[in-house]
Amino acid sequence: MIPLEEARSEVLSSVGLLGTERVPIWEALGRVLATEAISPEDVPPFANSAMDGFAVRGGDVVSAGSVLEVIGDLPAGSETDLEVGPGQAIKIMTGAPMPHGADTVVRVEETSTEGSKVTVSSVVEKGTSVRRAGGDVAEGQTVFAAGTRLTPMHVGVLATIGMGEPEVFARPRVAFMSTGDELTPPGVPLGPGAIRDSNRPMLLALLREAGVETIDLGIVPDDPEALRRALDRGAEADVVISTGGVSMGDYDVTKLVLQGDAHVDFWQVAIQPAKPLAFGRLGSALFFGLPGNPVSVLVSFEQFARPALLKMQGARAILRPRLVARAGETLDTDPAKTVFVRVLVEGMSRGVPTVVKSGGQASNVLSAAAAADGFAVVPRGTGIVEPGSDVVVEMFRWPESREWSDGR
Ligand code: AMP
Ligand code: MG
């Protein structure tokens, strides 16, 4: 058996980048910046009012009850050549550029108007309610490093700095298949001895979440020729992922077909679940032969394929967030392996989450993975984790708040 870290480092060292392209900002979610994003302009582009009110000179509102002459009106999107002189004010709306002479905005709530006179009811400090040019982002400032994977907020900031077509890394095309004579897709009645193909829909979802393009090669029967054809088709993509057929069974056809191949290795990784893994190349495509049981598929996708796919896309961060939690119960694991225990956050104590098993831990029990918030990663050599002790958890989500959710 080879340790997890060794297997992952072997996988990652075989991964290269695919080149770059420009995409419209509208399509940039989840893409990875290929160059750092430098702002060509100040944000905001000019000093402007943060409130609806009156633009004034700070020196004119140092005492309550000042009366000023209103000389103009400035809605957002307009400009004026008028200059605010001593004793004067210009009515201004949120976002309108500060007129010459003014350095302070008095909120409309602090004023009363009569004809062309405005009375300021309170003392207002100089500079109040003015957003300065470049106060959010300055011209020439690097807002995001290359390798940033774009969230909705990143997309919004790229728009504010005027970047309509960011340069991003190309997305790998990933061909994927399930193998097994017993597999039936959802929606079709189950025959005798048949089970549902859960791996393929889950893989498609995992791949979409990883931001790649997908090619569905379907369910491939345990027949060497059919598998060979599917692998050949897949080899035209950048990455091929199969599930099933890599362990010790008589019909483990992936293994039978690829075992002699000089470019594919069959590993026993010291992890549980997901011990067997085939990895290598089919032509120029990277190949992952994942195990068959659905939880094993999830674990080996998460530990090997997802980091590789994110690295191929140039992402700086390729692993899920990790935190140190407290075990809320005994986790009894095999000390010979790094064990991924499906856990959920049961509660928080002094800022530290307490985690417990989310259900059965057998590698076919996918329901416990759906109920989980993450994997507790119990390192090789540990065995038993006592209740109350620290455990590292790789989070794939954070429990959502039930507030406002209608009592359901
Ligand atoms: P294998 O390594 O091909 O023998 O598969 C191991 C176990 O996973 C067997 O019980 C298979 O029936 C099951 N399995 C394989 N592929 C799938 C799939 N696509 N969906 C659900 N279970 C599967
Ligand atoms: Mg099989």
XYZ file of C-alpha atoms and ligand atoms in Angstrom:
432
model
C 0.000 0.000 0.000
C 1.196 3.517 -0.709
C 0.373 6.434 1.591
C -2.239 9.005 0.561
C 0.303 11.823 0.340
C 2.583 9.864 -1.959
C -0.275 8.906 -4.281
C -1.538 12.485 -4.404
C 1.865 13.947 -5.061
C 2.374 11.453 -7.894
C -0.979 12.469 -9.386
C -0.351 16.196 -9.062
C 3.116 15.984 -10.559
C 1.569 14.609 -13.778
C -0.769 17.573 -14.174
C -0.062 20.523 -16.447
C -1.947 23.659 -17.471
C -4.014 23.816 -20.641
C -3.521 27.373 -21.887
C -5.657 30.455 -21.433
C -8.630 32.179 -23.018
C -10.770 35.247 -22.505
C -14.351 34.801 -21.346
C -17.140 37.355 -21.011
C -17.571 38.413 -17.399
C -21.057 36.898 -17.623
C -19.520 33.440 -17.996
C -16.643 33.877 -15.568
C -18.104 32.249 -12.443
C -15.909 29.358 -11.259
C -13.169 30.130 -13.780
C -9.580 30.706 -12.629
C -7.752 33.977 -13.396
C -4.702 33.403 -15.576
C -3.177 36.810 -14.880
C -3.469 39.061 -11.886
C -6.340 41.527 -12.077
C -4.960 45.073 -11.952
C -7.394 47.956 -11.859
C -6.917 50.422 -14.723
C -9.070 52.958 -12.889
C -10.053 54.320 -9.512
C -13.150 52.840 -7.867
C -15.163 54.935 -7.320
C -13.881 56.904 -10.318
C -14.545 60.289 -8.657
C -15.369 61.637 -5.211
C -19.111 61.372 -4.719
C -21.865 61.629 -2.181
C -22.730 58.650 0.033
C -26.131 60.161 0.924
C -29.005 62.151 -0.420
C -28.520 65.629 1.062
C -26.566 68.828 0.566
C -22.946 69.313 -0.506
C -21.379 72.026 1.658
C -18.090 73.380 2.960
C -17.210 71.714 6.267
C -16.400 75.103 7.775
C -20.029 76.183 7.286
C -21.577 73.460 9.478
C -19.470 73.634 12.637
C -22.464 74.721 14.701
C -26.102 73.602 14.728
C -28.627 75.807 12.955
C -26.434 77.077 10.082
C -28.483 78.524 7.220
C -27.091 78.115 3.704
C -28.123 79.299 0.225
C -28.979 76.423 -2.164
C -27.468 77.235 -5.568
C -28.081 74.038 -7.539
C -29.244 70.451 -7.779
C -27.083 67.394 -8.609
C -28.668 64.018 -9.387
C -26.446 60.909 -9.862
C -24.976 60.714 -13.349
C -24.771 64.494 -13.784
C -22.052 67.096 -13.232
C -21.975 70.802 -12.534
C -19.556 73.666 -13.103
C -21.069 75.474 -10.146
C -18.718 75.923 -7.221
C -19.976 75.797 -3.649
C -18.803 79.034 -2.031
C -18.893 79.991 1.652
C -22.469 79.992 2.933
C -23.665 77.986 -0.069
C -24.928 74.425 -0.665
C -25.852 72.238 -3.646
C -28.586 69.665 -3.295
C -26.958 66.323 -4.102
C -28.164 62.732 -4.562
C -26.296 59.534 -3.610
C -23.555 58.778 -6.147
C -23.444 62.262 -7.710
C -19.934 63.725 -8.059
C -18.924 66.195 -5.366
C -19.118 69.718 -6.775
C -16.102 72.053 -6.610
C -15.686 73.763 -3.296
C -17.655 71.202 -1.265
C -15.976 68.639 1.003
C -18.872 67.506 3.169
C -22.407 66.163 2.696
C -25.191 66.896 5.153
C -27.874 64.198 5.096
C -31.311 65.401 4.063
C -32.632 64.089 7.408
C -30.548 66.741 9.189
C -31.953 69.657 7.211
C -35.098 71.652 6.599
C -35.626 73.674 3.451
C -37.555 76.831 2.852
C -37.397 78.359 -0.624
C -33.715 78.571 -1.543
C -32.568 78.375 2.092
C -31.544 75.178 3.876
C -31.128 75.004 7.644
C -28.724 72.372 8.998
C -30.034 71.178 12.350
C -26.845 69.566 13.699
C -23.068 69.855 13.696
C -21.553 67.900 10.794
C -17.890 66.973 10.730
C -15.862 67.906 7.679
C -15.648 65.041 5.152
C -18.838 63.339 6.349
C -20.725 61.200 3.765
C -18.155 61.705 1.009
C -16.743 58.665 -0.792
C -13.317 59.521 -2.071
C -12.017 58.574 -5.525
C -10.200 55.241 -5.345
C -11.487 54.628 -1.821
C -12.576 51.091 -2.755
C -9.870 50.208 -5.306
C -7.066 52.523 -6.428
C -5.878 52.789 -10.041
C -2.970 50.374 -10.527
C -3.931 48.247 -7.531
C -3.787 44.457 -7.866
C -7.199 43.272 -6.797
C -6.801 39.510 -7.351
C -3.802 37.258 -7.832
C -3.469 34.889 -10.767
C -4.933 31.549 -9.730
C -7.986 33.033 -8.036
C -11.091 30.937 -8.622
C -13.882 33.413 -9.257
C -16.854 33.590 -6.905
C -19.872 35.858 -7.541
C -18.153 38.577 -5.481
C -14.985 38.368 -7.570
C -17.138 38.679 -10.687
C -18.715 41.811 -9.232
C -15.336 43.383 -8.443
C -13.986 42.599 -11.934
C -17.019 44.434 -13.296
C -16.336 47.464 -11.060
C -12.798 47.746 -12.437
C -14.159 47.562 -15.984
C -12.837 44.109 -16.868
C -15.402 42.772 -19.330
C -13.376 39.764 -20.542
C -10.976 38.408 -17.923
C -8.211 36.080 -19.061
C -8.745 32.666 -17.476
C -7.246 29.207 -17.781
C -8.889 26.796 -20.191
C -11.161 24.163 -18.696
C -10.232 20.509 -19.110
C -12.680 18.291 -20.978
C -13.406 15.307 -18.804
C -14.913 12.083 -20.194
C -16.508 9.850 -17.584
C -18.182 6.442 -17.423
C -19.547 3.828 -15.070
C -18.576 0.226 -15.661
C -20.571 -2.820 -14.576
C -23.089 -5.308 -16.022
C -25.307 -4.787 -12.985
C -25.883 -1.069 -13.534
C -29.253 0.435 -14.416
C -29.810 4.162 -14.820
C -32.429 5.893 -12.693
C -35.858 5.890 -14.299
C -35.598 2.354 -15.722
C -37.109 -0.647 -13.809
C -34.516 -2.775 -11.990
C -34.064 -6.303 -13.356
C -32.951 -9.259 -11.185
C -29.546 -8.611 -9.593
C -29.383 -5.118 -10.990
C -28.605 -1.963 -9.001
C -28.776 1.720 -9.739
C -25.924 3.543 -11.412
C -25.420 6.247 -8.838
C -21.783 6.945 -9.662
C -22.306 8.560 -13.027
C -24.864 11.199 -12.004
C -22.802 11.957 -8.892
C -19.617 12.216 -10.939
C -21.263 14.596 -13.378
C -22.317 16.757 -10.432
C -18.834 16.625 -8.874
C -17.262 17.538 -12.210
C -19.609 20.469 -12.709
C -18.758 21.707 -9.244
C -15.077 21.452 -10.140
C -15.747 23.733 -13.118
C -14.765 21.399 -15.975
C -16.405 20.486 -19.277
C -17.937 17.022 -19.319
C -18.418 14.194 -21.811
C -20.727 11.390 -20.647
C -19.574 7.999 -21.952
C -22.495 6.208 -20.308
C -22.665 2.812 -18.633
C -20.096 0.428 -20.054
C -20.730 -3.332 -19.601
C -18.075 -5.653 -18.172
C -16.899 -6.560 -21.637
C -13.268 -5.895 -22.643
C -14.099 -4.778 -26.174
C -16.841 -2.390 -25.102
C -14.564 -0.952 -22.447
C -11.683 -0.548 -24.881
C -13.965 1.364 -27.261
C -15.146 3.647 -24.452
C -11.572 4.292 -23.274
C -10.478 5.098 -26.828
C -13.300 7.610 -27.162
C -12.409 9.085 -23.806
C -8.735 9.416 -24.731
C -9.678 12.297 -27.029
C -10.596 14.350 -23.953
C -8.068 15.833 -21.511
C -9.075 13.526 -18.674
C -10.870 10.173 -18.489
C -12.568 8.948 -15.328
C -14.075 5.497 -14.946
C -15.667 3.844 -11.946
C -15.605 0.167 -11.017
C -13.578 -2.792 -12.176
C -10.254 -1.946 -10.526
C -10.280 -4.344 -7.574
C -9.760 -8.096 -7.240
C -12.983 -9.541 -8.696
C -13.244 -11.934 -11.643
C -15.086 -9.346 -13.733
C -12.951 -6.342 -12.906
C -12.601 -5.538 -16.560
C -10.907 -2.159 -16.245
C -8.058 -3.957 -14.568
C -8.044 -6.790 -17.131
C -7.927 -4.371 -20.050
C -5.336 -1.947 -18.683
C -3.176 -4.093 -16.440
C -0.423 -4.653 -19.002
C -0.464 -1.005 -20.097
C 2.876 0.639 -19.392
C 1.201 4.010 -18.876
C -1.336 2.961 -16.238
C -0.483 2.043 -12.650
C -2.706 0.066 -10.302
C -2.290 1.306 -6.789
C -3.411 0.184 -3.377
C -3.612 3.464 -1.508
C -3.559 3.292 2.292
C -6.931 4.968 2.673
C -10.407 3.840 3.628
C -12.648 3.806 1.738
C -11.224 3.827 -1.812
C -8.125 1.677 -1.520
C -7.763 0.643 -5.188
C -6.979 3.337 -7.749
C -5.780 3.132 -11.321
C -3.887 6.163 -12.515
C -1.927 7.037 -15.611
C -2.384 8.073 -19.217
C -4.515 6.923 -22.113
C -2.689 8.501 -25.010
C -2.395 12.134 -24.010
C -5.354 12.026 -21.609
C -4.925 11.676 -17.866
C -6.738 8.574 -16.581
C -8.345 7.932 -13.218
C -9.798 4.464 -12.657
C -11.848 4.976 -9.508
C -13.289 2.095 -7.464
C -16.927 1.028 -7.851
C -18.592 1.657 -4.515
C -20.173 5.107 -4.507
C -18.543 6.379 -1.288
C -15.176 5.190 -2.594
C -15.846 7.106 -5.800
C -16.575 10.206 -3.764
C -13.445 9.850 -1.624
C -11.054 9.112 -4.464
C -12.554 11.838 -6.631
C -12.155 14.311 -3.777
C -8.640 13.225 -2.834
C -7.128 12.762 -6.295
C -9.257 13.865 -9.242
C -10.629 17.140 -7.895
C -7.237 18.544 -6.824
C -5.808 17.497 -10.191
C -8.671 19.155 -12.091
C -8.286 22.362 -10.100
C -4.531 22.355 -10.649
C -5.095 21.869 -14.400
C -7.247 24.981 -14.292
C -4.449 26.918 -12.612
C -6.158 27.302 -9.230
C -3.872 28.289 -6.366
C -6.003 26.505 -3.758
C -6.875 22.961 -4.747
C -8.028 21.369 -1.497
C -11.269 21.817 0.405
C -11.235 23.935 3.547
C -9.978 22.105 6.624
C -10.646 22.845 10.257
C -9.857 21.268 13.584
C -13.056 20.006 15.206
C -13.817 18.010 18.331
C -14.942 14.403 18.070
C -18.401 14.099 19.637
C -18.117 10.306 19.827
C -15.539 7.537 19.417
C -14.222 7.159 15.881
C -12.879 3.637 15.618
C -10.715 3.360 12.507
C -8.158 1.061 10.915
C -4.709 2.294 12.064
C -3.116 0.962 8.866
C -4.953 3.561 6.775
C -5.936 7.196 6.596
C -9.661 6.923 7.170
C -12.283 9.328 5.841
C -15.196 9.315 8.262
C -18.402 10.974 7.036
C -19.312 13.411 9.771
C -21.764 16.198 10.446
C -21.422 19.221 12.679
C -23.631 18.449 15.660
C -23.053 21.706 17.519
C -20.514 24.303 18.502
C -18.764 24.744 21.800
C -16.716 27.923 22.289
C -16.284 28.332 18.571
C -15.142 24.756 17.953
C -17.519 22.473 16.048
C -18.323 19.059 17.459
C -18.642 16.367 14.814
C -20.337 12.977 14.862
C -20.764 10.239 12.265
C -23.522 11.078 9.793
C -24.549 7.425 9.394
C -23.186 4.043 8.326
C -19.585 4.074 7.213
C -19.603 1.194 4.703
C -18.418 2.213 1.251
C -21.789 1.543 -0.370
C -23.765 3.741 2.042
C -24.000 6.941 0.067
C -26.879 8.291 2.151
C -24.457 8.973 5.029
C -22.290 10.995 2.674
C -25.267 13.108 1.649
C -26.027 13.717 5.329
C -22.419 14.703 6.051
C -20.838 18.144 6.198
C -17.365 16.792 5.584
C -14.836 14.036 6.062
C -13.065 13.647 9.364
C -9.572 12.706 8.221
C -8.103 10.248 10.707
C -4.428 9.810 9.823
C -2.742 6.467 9.398
C -1.341 5.240 12.694
C -4.178 6.728 14.765
C -6.820 4.017 15.086
C -9.169 5.192 17.810
C -10.172 8.829 18.173
C -11.568 9.352 21.675
C -14.601 11.562 22.272
C -13.506 15.112 23.041
C -10.234 14.895 21.136
C -9.262 17.006 18.147
C -9.902 15.759 14.647
C -9.188 17.431 11.293
C -12.283 17.777 9.129
C -12.265 18.455 5.425
C -15.493 20.387 4.942
C -17.521 20.133 1.768
C -20.205 22.386 3.096
C -21.120 24.259 6.252
C -24.458 23.429 7.901
C -26.986 25.929 6.674
C -28.942 28.093 9.063
C -32.500 26.951 9.741
C -33.589 30.422 10.784
C -36.518 31.696 8.725
C -37.083 28.265 7.207
C -40.712 27.826 8.047
C -40.230 25.291 10.861
C -39.575 22.391 8.443
P -16.485 -3.244 -8.655
O -15.180 -2.735 -8.171
O -16.734 -2.959 -10.102
O -16.673 -4.677 -8.325
O -17.609 -2.459 -7.834
C -17.640 -2.516 -6.436
C -19.063 -2.367 -5.948
O -19.562 -1.106 -6.341
C -20.013 -3.391 -6.482
O -20.901 -3.766 -5.450
C -20.739 -2.655 -7.584
O -22.026 -3.164 -7.806
C -20.793 -1.255 -7.023
N -20.855 -0.283 -8.120
C -20.036 -0.289 -9.183
N -20.366 0.709 -10.014
C -21.421 1.339 -9.458
C -22.224 2.454 -9.867
N -21.979 3.101 -11.014
N -23.218 2.855 -9.063
C -23.453 2.198 -7.893
N -22.733 1.145 -7.468
C -21.730 0.704 -8.235
Mg -17.790 -3.959 -11.491
